[in-house]
mmCIF file of C-alpha atoms in Angstrom:
data_model
loop_
_atom_site.group_PDB
_atom_site.id
_atom_site.type_symbol
_atom_site.label_atom_id
_atom_site.label_comp_id
_atom_site.label_asym_id
_atom_site.label_seq_id
_atom_site.Cartn_x
_atom_site.Cartn_y
_atom_site.Cartn_z
ATOM 1 C CA UNK A 1 122.060 98.171 112.971
ATOM 2 C CA UNK A 2 122.493 95.775 110.092
ATOM 3 C CA UNK A 3 125.279 95.701 107.515
ATOM 4 C CA UNK A 4 125.613 93.385 104.533
ATOM 5 C CA UNK A 5 128.692 92.586 102.478
ATOM 6 C CA UNK A 6 129.476 90.281 99.584
ATOM 7 C CA UNK A 7 132.734 88.631 98.638
ATOM 8 C CA UNK A 8 133.890 86.576 95.679
ATOM 9 C CA UNK A 9 134.852 83.145 96.990
ATOM 10 C CA UNK A 10 136.074 81.255 93.950
ATOM 11 C CA UNK A 11 137.907 78.551 95.847
ATOM 12 C CA UNK A 12 138.107 76.860 99.225
ATOM 13 C CA UNK A 13 139.861 79.322 101.534
ATOM 14 C CA UNK A 14 139.621 81.443 104.652
ATOM 15 C CA UNK A 15 138.879 85.007 103.471
ATOM 16 C CA UNK A 16 139.767 87.771 105.920
ATOM 17 C CA UNK A 17 136.775 90.001 106.675
ATOM 18 C CA UNK A 18 138.229 91.832 109.668
ATOM 19 C CA UNK A 19 138.347 95.155 107.738
ATOM 20 C CA UNK A 20 134.643 94.944 106.884
ATOM 21 C CA UNK A 21 133.719 94.144 110.487
ATOM 22 C CA UNK A 22 135.797 97.072 111.751
ATOM 23 C CA UNK A 23 134.147 99.350 109.183
ATOM 24 C CA UNK A 24 130.645 98.288 110.164
ATOM 25 C CA UNK A 25 131.346 98.742 113.867
ATOM 26 C CA UNK A 26 132.708 102.242 113.185
ATOM 27 C CA UNK A 27 129.597 103.104 111.140
ATOM 28 C CA UNK A 28 127.305 101.784 113.870
ATOM 29 C CA UNK A 29 128.654 104.306 116.355
ATOM 30 C CA UNK A 30 128.393 101.673 119.077
ATOM 31 C CA UNK A 31 131.176 102.066 121.614
ATOM 32 C CA UNK A 32 130.368 99.232 124.016
ATOM 33 C CA UNK A 33 128.474 96.086 123.103
ATOM 34 C CA UNK A 34 128.800 93.173 120.726
ATOM 35 C CA UNK A 35 128.812 92.528 117.001
ATOM 36 C CA UNK A 36 127.449 89.346 115.452
ATOM 37 C CA UNK A 37 128.922 88.272 112.099
ATOM 38 C CA UNK A 38 126.551 85.832 110.401
ATOM 39 C CA UNK A 39 126.997 83.595 107.360
ATOM 40 C CA UNK A 40 123.709 82.863 105.520
ATOM 41 C CA UNK A 41 125.215 79.914 103.609
ATOM 42 C CA UNK A 42 125.229 76.249 104.684
ATOM 43 C CA UNK A 43 128.581 75.232 103.228
ATOM 44 C CA UNK A 44 130.616 78.093 104.666
ATOM 45 C CA UNK A 45 131.146 79.486 108.147
ATOM 46 C CA UNK A 46 132.650 82.315 110.178
ATOM 47 C CA UNK A 47 135.868 81.605 112.065
ATOM 48 C CA UNK A 48 138.256 83.573 114.236
ATOM 49 C CA UNK A 49 141.874 82.486 113.950
ATOM 50 C CA UNK A 50 145.492 83.560 113.361
ATOM 51 C CA UNK A 51 145.848 86.770 111.337
ATOM 52 C CA UNK A 52 149.618 86.802 110.799
ATOM 53 C CA UNK A 53 151.023 83.566 109.354
ATOM 54 C CA UNK A 54 149.091 82.401 106.248
ATOM 55 C CA UNK A 55 150.406 78.883 106.904
ATOM 56 C CA UNK A 56 147.843 78.548 109.700
ATOM 57 C CA UNK A 57 144.945 78.922 107.271
ATOM 58 C CA UNK A 58 146.650 76.440 104.930
ATOM 59 C CA UNK A 59 146.864 73.965 107.812
ATOM 60 C CA UNK A 60 143.267 74.610 108.928
ATOM 61 C CA UNK A 61 141.991 73.612 105.481
ATOM 62 C CA UNK A 62 144.067 70.407 105.516
ATOM 63 C CA UNK A 63 143.051 69.481 109.055
ATOM 64 C CA UNK A 64 139.350 70.089 108.399
ATOM 65 C CA UNK A 65 139.429 68.017 105.208
ATOM 66 C CA UNK A 66 141.113 65.151 107.061
ATOM 67 C CA UNK A 67 138.643 65.241 109.980
ATOM 68 C CA UNK A 68 135.600 65.611 107.726
ATOM 69 C CA UNK A 69 136.356 63.908 104.395
ATOM 70 C CA UNK A 70 133.834 63.025 101.711
ATOM 71 C CA UNK A 71 132.442 59.544 102.421
ATOM 72 C CA UNK A 72 130.926 56.789 100.293
ATOM 73 C CA UNK A 73 127.945 56.579 102.671
ATOM 74 C CA UNK A 74 126.928 60.184 102.059
ATOM 75 C CA UNK A 75 123.622 60.545 100.204
ATOM 76 C CA UNK A 76 123.300 64.281 99.493
ATOM 77 C CA UNK A 77 123.160 64.590 95.718
ATOM 78 C CA UNK A 78 125.203 67.762 95.453
ATOM 79 C CA UNK A 79 128.250 65.880 96.691
ATOM 80 C CA UNK A 80 129.309 68.499 99.219
ATOM 81 C CA UNK A 81 128.150 66.994 102.506
ATOM 82 C CA UNK A 82 131.671 67.368 103.866
ATOM 83 C CA UNK A 83 131.313 71.138 103.453
ATOM 84 C CA UNK A 84 127.995 71.057 105.356
ATOM 85 C CA UNK A 85 129.782 69.212 108.178
ATOM 86 C CA UNK A 86 132.702 71.629 108.278
ATOM 87 C CA UNK A 87 130.255 74.566 108.248
ATOM 88 C CA UNK A 88 128.576 73.330 111.427
ATOM 89 C CA UNK A 89 131.952 72.562 113.029
ATOM 90 C CA UNK A 90 133.148 76.143 112.333
ATOM 91 C CA UNK A 91 129.774 77.699 113.118
ATOM 92 C CA UNK A 92 127.495 80.031 111.204
ATOM 93 C CA UNK A 93 128.433 83.081 113.217
ATOM 94 C CA UNK A 94 131.018 84.725 115.417
ATOM 95 C CA UNK A 95 130.326 87.211 118.186
ATOM 96 C CA UNK A 96 132.971 89.782 119.058
ATOM 97 C CA UNK A 97 132.939 92.241 121.946
ATOM 98 C CA UNK A 98 133.116 95.975 121.121
ATOM 99 C CA UNK A 99 134.952 98.087 123.698
ATOM 100 C CA UNK A 100 135.595 101.822 123.382
ATOM 101 C CA UNK A 101 134.426 101.629 119.776
ATOM 102 C CA UNK A 102 136.910 98.931 118.804
ATOM 103 C CA UNK A 103 136.759 95.164 118.284
ATOM 104 C CA UNK A 104 138.199 93.439 121.347
ATOM 105 C CA UNK A 105 140.217 90.964 119.286
ATOM 106 C CA UNK A 106 143.443 89.420 120.542
ATOM 107 C CA UNK A 107 146.725 90.486 118.948
ATOM 108 C CA UNK A 108 146.819 87.474 116.637
ATOM 109 C CA UNK A 109 143.107 87.178 115.884
ATOM 110 C CA UNK A 110 141.438 87.867 112.578
ATOM 111 C CA UNK A 111 137.862 87.203 111.447
ATOM 112 C CA UNK A 112 137.419 84.922 108.441
ATOM 113 C CA UNK A 113 134.676 83.934 106.035
ATOM 114 C CA UNK A 114 135.511 80.229 105.758
ATOM 115 C CA UNK A 115 134.595 78.964 102.287
ATOM 116 C CA UNK A 116 135.074 75.268 102.924
ATOM 117 C CA UNK A 117 133.256 73.767 99.964
ATOM 118 C CA UNK A 118 135.828 71.932 97.850
ATOM 119 C CA UNK A 119 133.378 71.892 94.924
ATOM 120 C CA UNK A 120 133.234 75.705 94.692
ATOM 121 C CA UNK A 121 136.072 76.025 92.214
ATOM 122 C CA UNK A 122 134.423 73.508 89.878
ATOM 123 C CA UNK A 123 131.155 75.437 90.006
ATOM 124 C CA UNK A 124 132.944 78.703 89.319
ATOM 125 C CA UNK A 125 134.535 77.114 86.248
ATOM 126 C CA UNK A 126 131.146 76.219 84.750
ATOM 127 C CA UNK A 127 130.058 78.249 81.693
ATOM 128 C CA UNK A 128 128.255 81.501 82.549
ATOM 129 C CA UNK A 129 129.449 81.306 86.169
ATOM 130 C CA UNK A 130 132.600 83.370 86.336
ATOM 131 C CA UNK A 131 132.330 83.862 90.072
ATOM 132 C CA UNK A 132 130.275 82.785 93.012
ATOM 133 C CA UNK A 133 129.442 85.641 95.309
ATOM 134 C CA UNK A 134 128.823 84.914 98.956
ATOM 135 C CA UNK A 135 127.195 87.145 101.543
ATOM 136 C CA UNK A 136 127.753 87.847 105.182
ATOM 137 C CA UNK A 137 125.777 90.036 107.558
ATOM 138 C CA UNK A 138 126.674 91.967 110.679
ATOM 139 C CA UNK A 139 124.531 93.238 113.491
ATOM 140 C CA UNK A 140 125.913 95.413 116.280
ATOM 141 C CA UNK A 141 124.035 95.559 119.581
ATOM 142 C CA UNK A 142 124.778 97.978 122.425
ATOM 143 C CA UNK B 1 129.674 96.267 130.572
ATOM 144 C CA UNK B 2 133.048 94.628 130.066
ATOM 145 C CA UNK B 3 134.936 92.366 132.446
ATOM 146 C CA UNK B 4 138.378 90.869 131.976
ATOM 147 C CA UNK B 5 139.982 87.940 133.777
ATOM 148 C CA UNK B 6 143.262 86.103 133.518
ATOM 149 C CA UNK B 7 144.069 82.511 134.347
ATOM 150 C CA UNK B 8 147.267 80.497 134.498
ATOM 151 C CA UNK B 9 146.988 77.723 131.903
ATOM 152 C CA UNK B 10 150.200 75.736 132.272
ATOM 153 C CA UNK B 11 148.986 72.651 130.489
ATOM 154 C CA UNK B 12 146.351 71.438 128.029
ATOM 155 C CA UNK B 13 143.094 71.293 129.975
ATOM 156 C CA UNK B 14 139.551 72.595 130.295
ATOM 157 C CA UNK B 15 139.622 75.241 133.059
ATOM 158 C CA UNK B 16 136.293 75.986 134.706
ATOM 159 C CA UNK B 17 135.415 79.679 134.528
ATOM 160 C CA UNK B 18 131.769 79.417 135.571
ATOM 161 C CA UNK B 19 132.450 81.245 138.884
ATOM 162 C CA UNK B 20 134.006 84.209 137.088
ATOM 163 C CA UNK B 21 131.105 84.415 134.627
ATOM 164 C CA UNK B 22 128.584 84.307 137.488
ATOM 165 C CA UNK B 23 130.531 87.028 139.310
ATOM 166 C CA UNK B 24 130.627 89.302 136.264
ATOM 167 C CA UNK B 25 126.912 88.857 135.608
ATOM 168 C CA UNK B 26 126.146 89.717 139.247
ATOM 169 C CA UNK B 27 128.338 92.838 139.011
ATOM 170 C CA UNK B 28 126.676 93.901 135.766
ATOM 171 C CA UNK B 29 123.295 94.138 137.476
ATOM 172 C CA UNK B 30 121.678 92.775 134.308
ATOM 173 C CA UNK B 31 118.682 90.613 135.137
ATOM 174 C CA UNK B 32 117.517 89.624 131.653
ATOM 175 C CA UNK B 33 119.765 89.450 128.615
ATOM 176 C CA UNK B 34 122.841 87.628 127.449
ATOM 177 C CA UNK B 35 126.506 87.368 128.360
ATOM 178 C CA UNK B 36 129.240 86.750 125.785
ATOM 179 C CA UNK B 37 132.412 85.043 127.015
ATOM 180 C CA UNK B 38 135.224 85.687 124.538
ATOM 181 C CA UNK B 39 138.694 84.162 124.217
ATOM 182 C CA UNK B 40 141.240 86.511 122.607
ATOM 183 C CA UNK B 41 143.701 83.673 121.873
ATOM 184 C CA UNK B 42 143.904 81.582 118.688
ATOM 185 C CA UNK B 43 144.961 78.276 120.249
ATOM 186 C CA UNK B 44 142.308 78.160 122.965
ATOM 187 C CA UNK B 45 138.532 78.393 122.998
ATOM 188 C CA UNK B 46 135.445 78.679 125.183
ATOM 189 C CA UNK B 47 133.327 75.549 125.650
ATOM 190 C CA UNK B 48 130.226 74.616 127.597
ATOM 191 C CA UNK B 49 130.177 71.024 128.801
ATOM 192 C CA UNK B 50 129.703 68.661 131.760
ATOM 193 C CA UNK B 51 130.469 70.236 135.141
ATOM 194 C CA UNK B 52 130.237 67.145 137.357
ATOM 195 C CA UNK B 53 132.361 64.214 136.181
ATOM 196 C CA UNK B 54 135.978 65.254 135.443
ATOM 197 C CA UNK B 55 136.285 62.170 133.215
ATOM 198 C CA UNK B 56 134.277 64.017 130.558
ATOM 199 C CA UNK B 57 136.946 66.693 130.201
ATOM 200 C CA UNK B 58 139.603 63.962 130.103
ATOM 201 C CA UNK B 59 137.703 62.308 127.257
ATOM 202 C CA UNK B 60 137.124 65.610 125.423
ATOM 203 C CA UNK B 61 140.894 66.211 125.278
ATOM 204 C CA UNK B 62 141.514 62.700 123.932
ATOM 205 C CA UNK B 63 138.720 62.912 121.359
ATOM 206 C CA UNK B 64 139.829 66.324 120.106
ATOM 207 C CA UNK B 65 143.450 65.202 119.766
ATOM 208 C CA UNK B 66 142.346 62.140 117.793
ATOM 209 C CA UNK B 67 140.075 64.138 115.460
ATOM 210 C CA UNK B 68 142.602 66.936 114.957
ATOM 211 C CA UNK B 69 146.116 65.457 115.309
ATOM 212 C CA UNK B 70 149.359 67.127 114.317
ATOM 213 C CA UNK B 71 150.112 66.309 110.652
ATOM 214 C CA UNK B 72 153.264 66.080 108.563
ATOM 215 C CA UNK B 73 151.678 68.345 105.924
ATOM 216 C CA UNK B 74 151.254 71.228 108.361
ATOM 217 C CA UNK B 75 153.463 74.231 107.574
ATOM 218 C CA UNK B 76 152.961 76.612 110.509
ATOM 219 C CA UNK B 77 156.396 77.024 112.075
ATOM 220 C CA UNK B 78 155.224 77.113 115.692
ATOM 221 C CA UNK B 79 154.131 73.498 115.387
ATOM 222 C CA UNK B 80 150.728 74.015 117.020
ATOM 223 C CA UNK B 81 148.379 74.039 114.021
ATOM 224 C CA UNK B 82 146.347 71.289 115.677
ATOM 225 C CA UNK B 83 145.564 73.713 118.505
ATOM 226 C CA UNK B 84 144.454 76.343 115.964
ATOM 227 C CA UNK B 85 142.107 73.745 114.458
ATOM 228 C CA UNK B 86 140.679 72.698 117.807
ATOM 229 C CA UNK B 87 140.202 76.352 118.749
ATOM 230 C CA UNK B 88 137.969 76.954 115.722
ATOM 231 C CA UNK B 89 136.108 73.678 116.340
ATOM 232 C CA UNK B 90 135.356 74.730 119.941
ATOM 233 C CA UNK B 91 134.759 78.363 119.048
ATOM 234 C CA UNK B 92 136.203 81.623 120.336
ATOM 235 C CA UNK B 93 133.160 82.493 122.395
ATOM 236 C CA UNK B 94 130.113 81.218 124.195
ATOM 237 C CA UNK B 95 126.862 83.090 124.672
ATOM 238 C CA UNK B 96 124.715 82.318 127.703
ATOM 239 C CA UNK B 97 121.257 83.644 128.485
ATOM 240 C CA UNK B 98 120.761 85.614 131.730
ATOM 241 C CA UNK B 99 117.330 85.199 133.331
ATOM 242 C CA UNK B 100 116.304 86.775 136.644
ATOM 243 C CA UNK B 101 119.911 87.749 137.216
ATOM 244 C CA UNK B 102 121.233 84.213 136.859
ATOM 245 C CA UNK B 103 122.970 82.226 134.108
ATOM 246 C CA UNK B 104 120.427 79.986 132.403
ATOM 247 C CA UNK B 105 122.771 76.985 132.363
ATOM 248 C CA UNK B 106 121.514 73.419 132.435
ATOM 249 C CA UNK B 107 122.029 71.353 135.597
ATOM 250 C CA UNK B 108 125.135 69.654 134.207
ATOM 251 C CA UNK B 109 126.608 72.583 132.305
ATOM 252 C CA UNK B 110 129.777 74.446 133.163
ATOM 253 C CA UNK B 111 131.701 77.060 131.179
ATOM 254 C CA UNK B 112 135.303 76.245 130.335
ATOM 255 C CA UNK B 113 138.376 78.027 129.042
ATOM 256 C CA UNK B 114 139.681 75.273 126.766
ATOM 257 C CA UNK B 115 143.476 75.433 126.627
ATOM 258 C CA UNK B 116 144.011 72.938 123.836
ATOM 259 C CA UNK B 117 147.575 73.690 122.839
ATOM 260 C CA UNK B 118 149.667 70.597 123.599
ATOM 261 C CA UNK B 119 152.842 72.700 123.353
ATOM 262 C CA UNK B 120 151.841 74.952 126.267
ATOM 263 C CA UNK B 121 153.513 72.867 128.943
ATOM 264 C CA UNK B 122 156.815 72.897 127.017
ATOM 265 C CA UNK B 123 156.643 76.683 126.690
ATOM 266 C CA UNK B 124 155.899 77.054 130.385
ATOM 267 C CA UNK B 125 158.985 74.959 131.156
ATOM 268 C CA UNK B 126 161.286 77.304 129.227
ATOM 269 C CA UNK B 127 163.657 79.444 131.336
ATOM 270 C CA UNK B 128 162.129 82.719 132.558
ATOM 271 C CA UNK B 129 158.607 81.506 131.702
ATOM 272 C CA UNK B 130 157.205 79.994 134.857
ATOM 273 C CA UNK B 131 153.617 80.406 133.718
ATOM 274 C CA UNK B 132 151.640 81.420 130.705
ATOM 275 C CA UNK B 133 148.748 83.655 131.580
ATOM 276 C CA UNK B 134 145.710 83.642 129.324
ATOM 277 C CA UNK B 135 142.891 86.167 129.206
ATOM 278 C CA UNK B 136 139.181 85.988 128.666
ATOM 279 C CA UNK B 137 136.642 88.775 128.388
ATOM 280 C CA UNK B 138 132.942 89.016 129.171
ATOM 281 C CA UNK B 139 130.317 91.408 127.939
ATOM 282 C CA UNK B 140 126.768 91.412 129.284
ATOM 283 C CA UNK B 141 124.013 92.935 127.156
ATOM 284 C CA UNK B 142 120.454 93.608 128.329
ATOM 285 C CA UNK C 1 112.562 88.329 126.561
ATOM 286 C CA UNK C 2 112.940 84.648 127.322
ATOM 287 C CA UNK C 3 111.101 81.748 125.703
ATOM 288 C CA UNK C 4 111.384 78.070 126.576
ATOM 289 C CA UNK C 5 110.381 75.048 124.519
ATOM 290 C CA UNK C 6 110.603 71.308 124.955
ATOM 291 C CA UNK C 7 110.859 68.594 122.340
ATOM 292 C CA UNK C 8 110.772 64.825 122.439
ATOM 293 C CA UNK C 9 114.125 63.558 121.152
ATOM 294 C CA UNK C 10 113.846 59.807 121.211
ATOM 295 C CA UNK C 11 116.729 59.126 118.890
ATOM 296 C CA UNK C 12 119.889 60.687 117.495
ATOM 297 C CA UNK C 13 118.744 63.241 114.928
ATOM 298 C CA UNK C 14 118.682 66.888 113.915
ATOM 299 C CA UNK C 15 115.250 68.228 114.931
ATOM 300 C CA UNK C 16 114.101 71.358 113.106
ATOM 301 C CA UNK C 17 113.214 74.154 115.527
ATOM 302 C CA UNK C 18 113.016 76.980 113.003
ATOM 303 C CA UNK C 19 109.228 77.353 113.518
ATOM 304 C CA UNK C 20 109.629 77.789 117.272
ATOM 305 C CA UNK C 21 112.391 80.372 116.811
ATOM 306 C CA UNK C 22 110.240 82.304 114.319
ATOM 307 C CA UNK C 23 107.303 82.182 116.738
ATOM 308 C CA UNK C 24 109.372 83.461 119.660
ATOM 309 C CA UNK C 25 110.817 86.298 117.600
ATOM 310 C CA UNK C 26 107.311 87.313 116.497
ATOM 311 C CA UNK C 27 106.107 87.262 120.108
ATOM 312 C CA UNK C 28 109.080 89.334 121.250
ATOM 313 C CA UNK C 29 108.054 92.201 118.992
ATOM 314 C CA UNK C 30 111.726 92.871 118.297
ATOM 315 C CA UNK C 31 112.218 94.117 114.750
ATOM 316 C CA UNK C 32 115.975 94.618 114.685
ATOM 317 C CA UNK C 33 118.446 92.773 116.872
ATOM 318 C CA UNK C 34 119.540 89.222 117.558
ATOM 319 C CA UNK C 35 118.098 86.032 118.964
ATOM 320 C CA UNK C 36 120.172 83.504 120.901
ATOM 321 C CA UNK C 37 118.990 79.874 120.823
ATOM 322 C CA UNK C 38 120.544 77.996 123.741
ATOM 323 C CA UNK C 39 120.702 74.280 124.531
ATOM 324 C CA UNK C 40 120.951 73.547 128.281
ATOM 325 C CA UNK C 41 122.093 69.943 127.697
ATOM 326 C CA UNK C 42 125.699 68.701 127.411
ATOM 327 C CA UNK C 43 125.133 65.916 124.871
ATOM 328 C CA UNK C 44 123.151 67.961 122.349
ATOM 329 C CA UNK C 45 123.745 71.205 120.516
ATOM 330 C CA UNK C 46 122.209 73.856 118.280
ATOM 331 C CA UNK C 47 123.190 73.837 114.610
ATOM 332 C CA UNK C 48 122.272 75.811 111.520
ATOM 333 C CA UNK C 49 122.336 73.792 108.315
ATOM 334 C CA UNK C 50 120.448 72.779 105.151
ATOM 335 C CA UNK C 51 116.657 72.929 105.491
ATOM 336 C CA UNK C 52 115.660 71.307 102.175
ATOM 337 C CA UNK C 53 117.291 67.948 101.517
ATOM 338 C CA UNK C 54 116.978 65.558 104.511
ATOM 339 C CA UNK C 55 119.991 63.645 103.154
ATOM 340 C CA UNK C 56 122.214 66.411 104.480
ATOM 341 C CA UNK C 57 121.171 65.723 108.077
ATOM 342 C CA UNK C 58 121.662 62.006 107.437
ATOM 343 C CA UNK C 59 125.193 62.736 106.244
ATOM 344 C CA UNK C 60 125.925 65.111 109.140
ATOM 345 C CA UNK C 61 125.165 62.355 111.649
ATOM 346 C CA UNK C 62 127.439 59.911 109.813
ATOM 347 C CA UNK C 63 130.273 62.408 109.455
ATOM 348 C CA UNK C 64 130.116 63.452 113.116
ATOM 349 C CA UNK C 65 130.123 59.845 114.304
ATOM 350 C CA UNK C 66 133.156 59.088 112.132
ATOM 351 C CA UNK C 67 135.085 62.153 113.331
ATOM 352 C CA UNK C 68 134.161 61.645 116.981
ATOM 353 C CA UNK C 69 133.669 57.906 117.586
ATOM 354 C CA UNK C 70 133.439 56.194 120.948
ATOM 355 C CA UNK C 71 136.958 55.233 122.091
ATOM 356 C CA UNK C 72 138.390 52.567 124.374
ATOM 357 C CA UNK C 73 140.381 55.236 126.250
ATOM 358 C CA UNK C 74 137.271 57.126 127.303
ATOM 359 C CA UNK C 75 136.608 57.006 131.050
ATOM 360 C CA UNK C 76 133.203 58.669 131.508
ATOM 361 C CA UNK C 77 130.981 56.009 133.056
ATOM 362 C CA UNK C 78 127.828 56.932 131.147
ATOM 363 C CA UNK C 79 129.477 55.819 127.914
ATOM 364 C CA UNK C 80 128.443 58.858 125.902
ATOM 365 C CA UNK C 81 131.639 60.902 125.789
ATOM 366 C CA UNK C 82 131.389 60.984 122.003
ATOM 367 C CA UNK C 83 128.125 62.904 122.375
ATOM 368 C CA UNK C 84 129.816 65.378 124.739
ATOM 369 C CA UNK C 85 132.495 65.900 122.072
ATOM 370 C CA UNK C 86 130.008 66.386 119.269
ATOM 371 C CA UNK C 87 128.038 68.813 121.451
ATOM 372 C CA UNK C 88 131.049 71.087 121.853
ATOM 373 C CA UNK C 89 131.894 70.767 118.149
ATOM 374 C CA UNK C 90 128.357 71.862 117.195
ATOM 375 C CA UNK C 91 128.125 74.435 119.988
ATOM 376 C CA UNK C 92 125.596 75.031 122.741
ATOM 377 C CA UNK C 93 123.962 77.965 121.019
ATOM 378 C CA UNK C 94 123.283 79.715 117.753
ATOM 379 C CA UNK C 95 122.845 83.442 117.273
ATOM 380 C CA UNK C 96 120.680 84.689 114.417
ATOM 381 C CA UNK C 97 120.177 88.275 113.297
ATOM 382 C CA UNK C 98 116.629 89.687 113.323
ATOM 383 C CA UNK C 99 115.913 92.240 110.587
ATOM 384 C CA UNK C 100 112.528 93.881 109.997
ATOM 385 C CA UNK C 101 110.996 91.421 112.447
ATOM 386 C CA UNK C 102 112.231 88.352 110.586
ATOM 387 C CA UNK C 103 115.095 85.896 111.022
ATOM 388 C CA UNK C 104 117.883 86.790 108.610
ATOM 389 C CA UNK C 105 118.468 83.177 107.583
ATOM 390 C CA UNK C 106 119.796 82.202 104.177
ATOM 391 C CA UNK C 107 117.459 80.516 101.696
ATOM 392 C CA UNK C 108 118.709 77.043 102.565
ATOM 393 C CA UNK C 109 119.246 77.514 106.290
ATOM 394 C CA UNK C 110 117.244 75.920 109.064
ATOM 395 C CA UNK C 111 117.866 75.857 112.824
ATOM 396 C CA UNK C 112 118.236 72.430 114.430
ATOM 397 C CA UNK C 113 118.279 70.946 117.895
ATOM 398 C CA UNK C 114 121.050 68.387 117.342
ATOM 399 C CA UNK C 115 120.427 65.333 119.527
ATOM 400 C CA UNK C 116 123.734 63.597 118.970
ATOM 401 C CA UNK C 117 123.748 61.096 121.807
ATOM 402 C CA UNK C 118 123.660 57.610 120.277
ATOM 403 C CA UNK C 119 122.619 56.171 123.656
ATOM 404 C CA UNK C 120 119.368 58.177 123.752
ATOM 405 C CA UNK C 121 117.242 55.535 122.034
ATOM 406 C CA UNK C 122 118.419 52.894 124.516
ATOM 407 C CA UNK C 123 117.504 55.151 127.426
ATOM 408 C CA UNK C 124 114.107 55.879 125.934
ATOM 409 C CA UNK C 125 113.498 52.131 125.673
ATOM 410 C CA UNK C 126 114.087 51.601 129.386
ATOM 411 C CA UNK C 127 110.986 50.762 131.478
ATOM 412 C CA UNK C 128 109.073 53.832 132.700
ATOM 413 C CA UNK C 129 110.908 56.085 130.249
ATOM 414 C CA UNK C 130 108.723 56.327 127.199
ATOM 415 C CA UNK C 131 110.346 59.537 126.029
ATOM 416 C CA UNK C 132 113.177 61.842 126.880
ATOM 417 C CA UNK C 133 112.178 65.461 126.715
ATOM 418 C CA UNK C 134 114.832 68.035 125.951
ATOM 419 C CA UNK C 135 114.646 71.783 126.424
ATOM 420 C CA UNK C 136 115.890 74.757 124.518
ATOM 421 C CA UNK C 137 115.711 78.425 125.396
ATOM 422 C CA UNK C 138 115.606 81.595 123.324
ATOM 423 C CA UNK C 139 116.453 85.152 124.206
ATOM 424 C CA UNK C 140 115.872 88.052 121.829
ATOM 425 C CA UNK C 141 117.864 91.246 122.321
ATOM 426 C CA UNK C 142 117.228 94.524 120.515
#
């Protein structure tokens, strides 16, 4: 069972997608199994982290940018190699256990689409590009 | 098939959970499929790494703390944003293939609950908190 | 359904394994489900990243080596603790959704065996070791 969603990611941020994952799992009718959340982009990832204090996401963005900064040695012409690095550090997917029809997340866990490309806001500001839509896909398996 | 375990993680360390994963897979009766090991905490993760030389785990902790140190710019009041970062770098889950009823791990691979919150030992030392129990969950799918 | 492949990784690099994953999924006959690509080594990982511009892979190697350099404090006698770190940052596996018999990868995504051990080329140059073969395993689940 496959579900696809889009979101408007106009700037570097962690976008909560827990509601969409819950919705898809409910639609699937699967009560016990797993759900895979997959990001088909190479400069974004899927992360599971704190759902309560928005300061955590703020700090995640800072810490990732410090660990994986842009570098003079980088060759990729688009100038967003740091985002490619952060994408592989976060991972292209997350797998969550489904138990009794519900996501088996911890109390403080939320699922995020991590848009970690610092150049996204510049691209969105270009003429004729009012927004950059990103996709994510879910597959539930019993 | 869902299995839950707890462990006492009183300090920053990689705790081997390979025996528990093997036990759960044996109980599941699944001979060919996958097992998902999931960490429901946001300052810990699941990692697969060297099972033989304990110096590797020692070095992993050092390398992670150097790559993702605490920073003055961090806002999260609990003071453990670095652990949140390391958790997303390690990942909240690991997926291992089951073949002929056994985990298809490499010769040198072990599965670890990575408690990477440097503030854990201080919390454990607080009055009335002699230990901090952490959970992990497994789901085997055929 | 389990599939095993080997590749000759004689130096630090991201080796494309997308063709092998496509082949295994076709052989499996699974039209809707997931495929897990697993690396049974502790100094290599599986990553999903840009498939078009080889400069991205070049930059990924540089960025990983900067974030996780070798350190004087490391104790592991083999001298490749940095590779163990990078392996856990990349992850030991990738999970990709299968839809209508095809991998649900994004336009720019490829699957890579990430050989991130800088000491590999020295080992390969040792007498009687003309190449170091590495394995990866796939399991498709409907």
